[in-house]
Tab-separated table of C-alpha atoms in Angstrom:
chain	number	residue	atom	x	y	z
D	1	GLU	CA	0.000	0.000	0.000
D	2	PRO	CA	1.415	3.412	-0.942
D	3	GLU	CA	2.535	5.551	1.960
D	4	VAL	CA	4.071	8.896	2.759
D	5	THR	CA	7.687	8.641	3.873
D	6	GLN	CA	9.789	11.172	5.770
D	7	THR	CA	13.482	11.535	6.503
D	8	PRO	CA	15.177	11.792	8.843
D	9	SER	CA	13.126	10.249	11.626
D	10	HIS	CA	14.988	12.328	14.192
D	11	GLN	CA	17.070	15.466	13.707
D	12	VAL	CA	19.039	17.222	16.407
D	13	THR	CA	20.327	20.682	15.586
D	14	GLN	CA	21.723	23.709	17.349
D	15	MET	CA	19.808	26.923	17.651
D	16	GLY	CA	20.387	29.164	14.652
D	17	GLN	CA	21.184	26.314	12.262
D	18	GLU	CA	19.243	25.555	9.113
D	19	VAL	CA	17.395	22.264	8.779
D	20	ILE	CA	15.670	20.613	5.857
D	21	LEU	CA	13.018	18.010	6.498
D	22	ARG	CA	12.208	15.752	3.602
D	23	CYS	CA	9.044	14.015	2.551
D	24	VAL	CA	8.082	11.741	-0.300
D	25	PRO	CA	4.306	11.997	-0.763
D	26	ILE	CA	2.197	9.259	-2.293
D	27	SER	CA	3.068	9.244	-5.982
D	28	ASN	CA	-0.185	10.303	-7.657
D	29	HIS	CA	-1.186	12.807	-4.993
D	30	LEU	CA	-1.533	16.476	-5.848
D	31	TYR	CA	-1.815	18.275	-2.522
D	32	PHE	CA	0.910	18.382	0.078
D	33	TYR	CA	0.976	19.610	3.642
D	34	TRP	CA	3.185	20.145	6.646
D	35	TYR	CA	1.867	19.995	10.181
D	36	ARG	CA	3.685	20.114	13.467
D	37	GLN	CA	2.995	18.780	16.917
D	38	ILE	CA	4.786	20.109	19.969
D	39	LEU	CA	5.205	17.333	22.506
D	40	GLY	CA	1.932	16.549	24.251
D	41	GLN	CA	-0.040	19.122	22.290
D	42	LYS	CA	-2.388	19.091	19.353
D	43	VAL	CA	-1.422	18.885	15.715
D	44	GLU	CA	-1.145	22.314	14.035
D	45	PHE	CA	-1.315	23.152	10.346
D	46	LEU	CA	1.717	24.879	8.868
D	47	VAL	CA	1.303	25.034	5.107
D	48	SER	CA	-0.423	23.520	2.102
D	49	PHE	CA	1.102	23.261	-1.358
D	50	TYR	CA	-0.507	22.653	-4.738
D	51	ASN	CA	0.600	23.132	-8.303
D	52	ASN	CA	4.069	24.197	-7.205
D	53	GLU	CA	2.970	26.978	-4.967
D	54	ILE	CA	1.774	27.599	-1.438
D	55	SER	CA	-2.013	27.588	-1.309
D	56	GLU	CA	-2.382	28.388	2.370
D	57	LYS	CA	-0.139	28.990	5.365
D	58	SER	CA	-0.642	29.539	9.049
D	59	GLU	CA	0.684	32.265	11.320
D	60	ILE	CA	3.340	29.842	12.494
D	61	PHE	CA	4.755	29.639	8.964
D	62	ASP	CA	6.765	32.841	9.048
D	63	ASP	CA	9.740	33.963	6.965
D	64	GLN	CA	11.964	31.374	8.647
D	65	PHE	CA	10.032	28.592	6.949
D	66	SER	CA	9.925	27.644	3.297
D	67	VAL	CA	8.698	24.685	1.282
D	68	GLU	CA	9.801	23.299	-2.020
D	69	ARG	CA	9.068	20.491	-4.400
D	70	PRO	CA	12.492	20.266	-6.015
D	71	ASP	CA	11.647	17.313	-8.249
D	72	GLY	CA	8.697	15.101	-9.032
D	73	SER	CA	8.838	13.161	-5.814
D	74	ASN	CA	10.259	15.110	-2.873
D	75	PHE	CA	8.565	17.794	-0.790
D	76	THR	CA	10.770	19.652	1.663
D	77	LEU	CA	10.337	21.955	4.635
D	78	LYS	CA	13.243	24.254	5.411
D	79	ILE	CA	13.682	26.152	8.632
D	80	ARG	CA	16.338	28.797	8.059
D	81	SER	CA	17.431	29.625	11.564
D	82	THR	CA	16.022	27.245	14.129
D	83	LYS	CA	14.792	28.363	17.529
D	84	LEU	CA	14.271	26.294	20.658
D	85	GLU	CA	10.515	26.565	20.185
D	86	ASP	CA	10.774	24.863	16.791
D	87	SER	CA	11.368	21.589	18.619
D	88	ALA	CA	8.425	19.426	17.646
D	89	MET	CA	7.297	16.496	15.557
D	90	TYR	CA	6.815	17.549	11.945
D	91	PHE	CA	4.369	15.583	9.841
D	92	CYS	CA	4.080	15.653	6.101
D	93	ALA	CA	0.744	14.715	4.530
D	94	SER	CA	-0.563	14.296	1.010
D	95	LYS	CA	-3.971	14.139	-0.604
D	96	GLY	CA	-5.157	12.817	-3.932
D	97	GLY	CA	-7.296	15.710	-5.132
D	98	ILE	CA	-10.111	18.153	-4.451
D	99	GLY	CA	-13.095	16.657	-2.682
D	100	PRO	CA	-13.533	14.386	0.308
D	101	TYR	CA	-10.136	12.789	0.001
D	102	GLU	CA	-8.251	11.914	3.112
D	103	GLN	CA	-4.931	13.398	3.978
D	104	TYR	CA	-2.409	10.624	4.545
D	105	PHE	CA	0.259	11.353	7.100
D	106	GLY	CA	3.874	10.323	7.101
D	107	PRO	CA	5.628	8.897	10.165
D	108	GLY	CA	7.008	12.286	11.183
D	109	THR	CA	10.403	13.828	11.861
D	110	ARG	CA	11.213	14.628	15.448
D	111	LEU	CA	13.184	17.897	15.455
D	112	THR	CA	15.131	18.733	18.593
D	113	VAL	CA	16.731	22.174	18.767
D	114	THR	CA	19.362	22.576	21.483
L	1	GLU	CA	-11.845	30.832	12.792
L	2	LEU	CA	-12.852	27.220	13.244
L	3	LYS	CA	-12.349	25.847	16.739
L	4	VAL	CA	-12.444	22.146	17.509
L	5	GLU	CA	-12.733	21.007	21.091
L	6	GLN	CA	-12.644	17.523	22.479
L	7	ASN	CA	-13.637	16.174	25.820
L	8	PRO	CA	-12.535	14.585	27.883
L	9	LEU	CA	-8.833	15.252	27.330
L	10	PHE	CA	-7.810	12.305	29.486
L	11	LEU	CA	-9.761	9.135	29.951
L	12	SER	CA	-8.795	6.114	31.985
L	13	MET	CA	-11.124	3.210	31.783
L	14	GLN	CA	-11.317	-0.480	32.469
L	15	GLU	CA	-11.392	-3.169	29.875
L	16	GLY	CA	-14.891	-4.212	28.949
L	17	LYS	CA	-16.472	-0.814	29.627
L	18	ASN	CA	-18.113	1.532	27.143
L	19	TYR	CA	-17.308	5.201	26.761
L	20	THR	CA	-17.734	8.139	24.413
L	21	ILE	CA	-15.374	10.889	23.311
L	22	TYR	CA	-16.997	14.127	22.230
L	23	CYS	CA	-15.841	16.524	19.539
L	24	ASN	CA	-17.478	19.946	19.260
L	25	TYR	CA	-16.675	22.456	16.560
L	26	SER	CA	-17.545	26.087	16.180
L	27	THR	CA	-18.491	26.650	12.548
L	28	THR	CA	-20.170	24.753	9.791
L	29	SER	CA	-17.671	22.846	7.715
L	30	ASP	CA	-17.372	19.826	5.454
L	31	ARG	CA	-16.147	16.516	6.670
L	32	LEU	CA	-15.044	15.390	10.053
L	33	TYR	CA	-12.092	13.087	10.590
L	34	TRP	CA	-11.042	10.874	13.445
L	35	TYR	CA	-7.403	9.888	13.837
L	36	ARG	CA	-5.569	7.623	16.237
L	37	GLN	CA	-2.032	8.322	17.415
L	38	ASP	CA	0.135	5.903	19.370
L	39	PRO	CA	2.964	7.421	21.451
L	40	GLY	CA	5.750	8.727	19.229
L	41	LYS	CA	3.938	7.625	16.097
L	42	SER	CA	2.070	9.193	13.230
L	43	LEU	CA	-1.633	9.770	12.746
L	44	GLU	CA	-3.679	6.827	11.574
L	45	SER	CA	-6.938	7.658	9.864
L	46	LEU	CA	-9.909	5.950	11.500
L	47	PHE	CA	-13.031	7.527	10.036
L	48	VAL	CA	-14.143	10.208	7.596
L	49	LEU	CA	-17.687	11.449	8.188
L	50	LEU	CA	-19.097	13.356	5.257
L	51	SER	CA	-22.610	14.433	6.153
L	52	ASN	CA	-25.178	14.912	8.858
L	53	GLY	CA	-26.245	11.651	10.430
L	54	ALA	CA	-23.237	9.745	9.116
L	55	VAL	CA	-22.286	6.767	11.236
L	56	LYS	CA	-19.270	4.571	10.684
L	57	GLN	CA	-18.109	1.548	12.629
L	58	GLU	CA	-14.896	-0.404	12.713
L	59	GLY	CA	-14.556	-3.097	15.320
L	60	ARG	CA	-15.174	-1.641	18.767
L	61	LEU	CA	-15.157	1.960	17.527
L	62	MET	CA	-18.155	3.807	16.154
L	63	ALA	CA	-18.169	7.435	15.010
L	64	SER	CA	-21.150	9.637	14.285
L	65	LEU	CA	-21.760	13.177	13.087
L	66	ASP	CA	-24.533	15.613	13.977
L	67	THR	CA	-23.939	18.774	11.967
L	68	LYS	CA	-26.897	20.590	13.510
L	69	ALA	CA	-25.412	20.191	16.972
L	70	ARG	CA	-21.873	20.646	15.560
L	71	LEU	CA	-20.919	17.480	17.355
L	72	SER	CA	-19.201	14.240	16.551
L	73	THR	CA	-18.822	11.313	18.900
L	74	LEU	CA	-16.438	8.396	19.000
L	75	HIS	CA	-17.949	5.547	20.951
L	76	ILE	CA	-15.864	2.720	22.325
L	77	THR	CA	-17.631	-0.538	23.049
L	78	ALA	CA	-16.224	-3.129	25.445
L	79	ALA	CA	-12.801	-1.516	25.492
L	80	VAL	CA	-9.656	-3.601	25.171
L	81	HIS	CA	-6.095	-2.612	26.066
L	82	ASP	CA	-5.072	-2.346	22.389
L	83	LEU	CA	-7.303	0.706	22.016
L	84	SER	CA	-5.109	2.729	24.370
L	85	ALA	CA	-3.926	5.715	22.311
L	86	THR	CA	-4.615	9.394	21.746
L	87	TYR	CA	-7.624	10.103	19.555
L	88	PHE	CA	-7.971	13.314	17.567
L	89	CYS	CA	-10.909	14.697	15.700
L	90	ALA	CA	-10.331	17.242	12.954
L	91	ARG	CA	-12.328	19.308	10.495
L	92	ILE	CA	-11.383	20.930	7.252
L	93	GLN	CA	-11.231	24.724	7.291
L	94	GLY	CA	-11.361	26.468	3.962
L	95	ALA	CA	-10.173	24.376	1.072
L	96	GLN	CA	-7.330	22.529	2.616
L	97	LYS	CA	-6.233	22.651	6.169
L	98	LEU	CA	-7.169	20.275	8.920
L	99	VAL	CA	-7.957	21.870	12.263
L	100	PHE	CA	-7.437	19.391	15.066
L	101	GLY	CA	-8.932	19.073	18.494
L	102	GLN	CA	-6.644	18.844	21.506
L	103	GLY	CA	-6.766	15.065	21.513
L	104	THR	CA	-8.152	12.599	24.042
L	105	ARG	CA	-5.564	10.417	25.703
L	106	LEU	CA	-7.264	7.101	26.332
L	107	THR	CA	-5.788	4.558	28.734
L	108	ILE	CA	-7.473	1.204	29.090
L	109	ASN	CA	-6.527	-0.780	32.137
L	110	PRO	CA	-6.841	-4.549	32.422
């Protein structure tokens, strides 16, 4: 069964460093998302991406964040200068199309900023 | 702004008992989703409820949607230890984004 994959599973970085989180969405899906979950809290939307551009972003997704689909398979989230409060689980999700399609979540990347 | 609220946030119950998790939301919206999350793991889709009165069942879990009351319920029948997890409801806001409730951490004791 097709699934969303994410790498790395765990990333430790120092404050101020840049990180890139990678996702491979399900191959025929058209819509891509990043969510984050701070430990013990609810899942929060960061950004949605369709047709090679951002379709919606949250207040959390400030200038430090960017997303890219550099080729036909990968979808990346870059944090330019990490802060302690960026420590969280980051989930990538993808969806097949418009309509009542489910968003399928990847296994997540645990980001720890020290 | 859509708000999604779950209660209870923590639930400890004994095996064999029945219980219900409630999910209230603030504005009319399409589709309601229920997800399960095991500790340190991703979100597993359980149910997608598309319209008023929708009811879906899988094993010991049954979800329903009442759009007039802006309420969805997840009912657990004769709980077993394997159902211990955190359960999230979520609704779509706008075209794309999922807005999640706070989650209900369910612990089922033998």
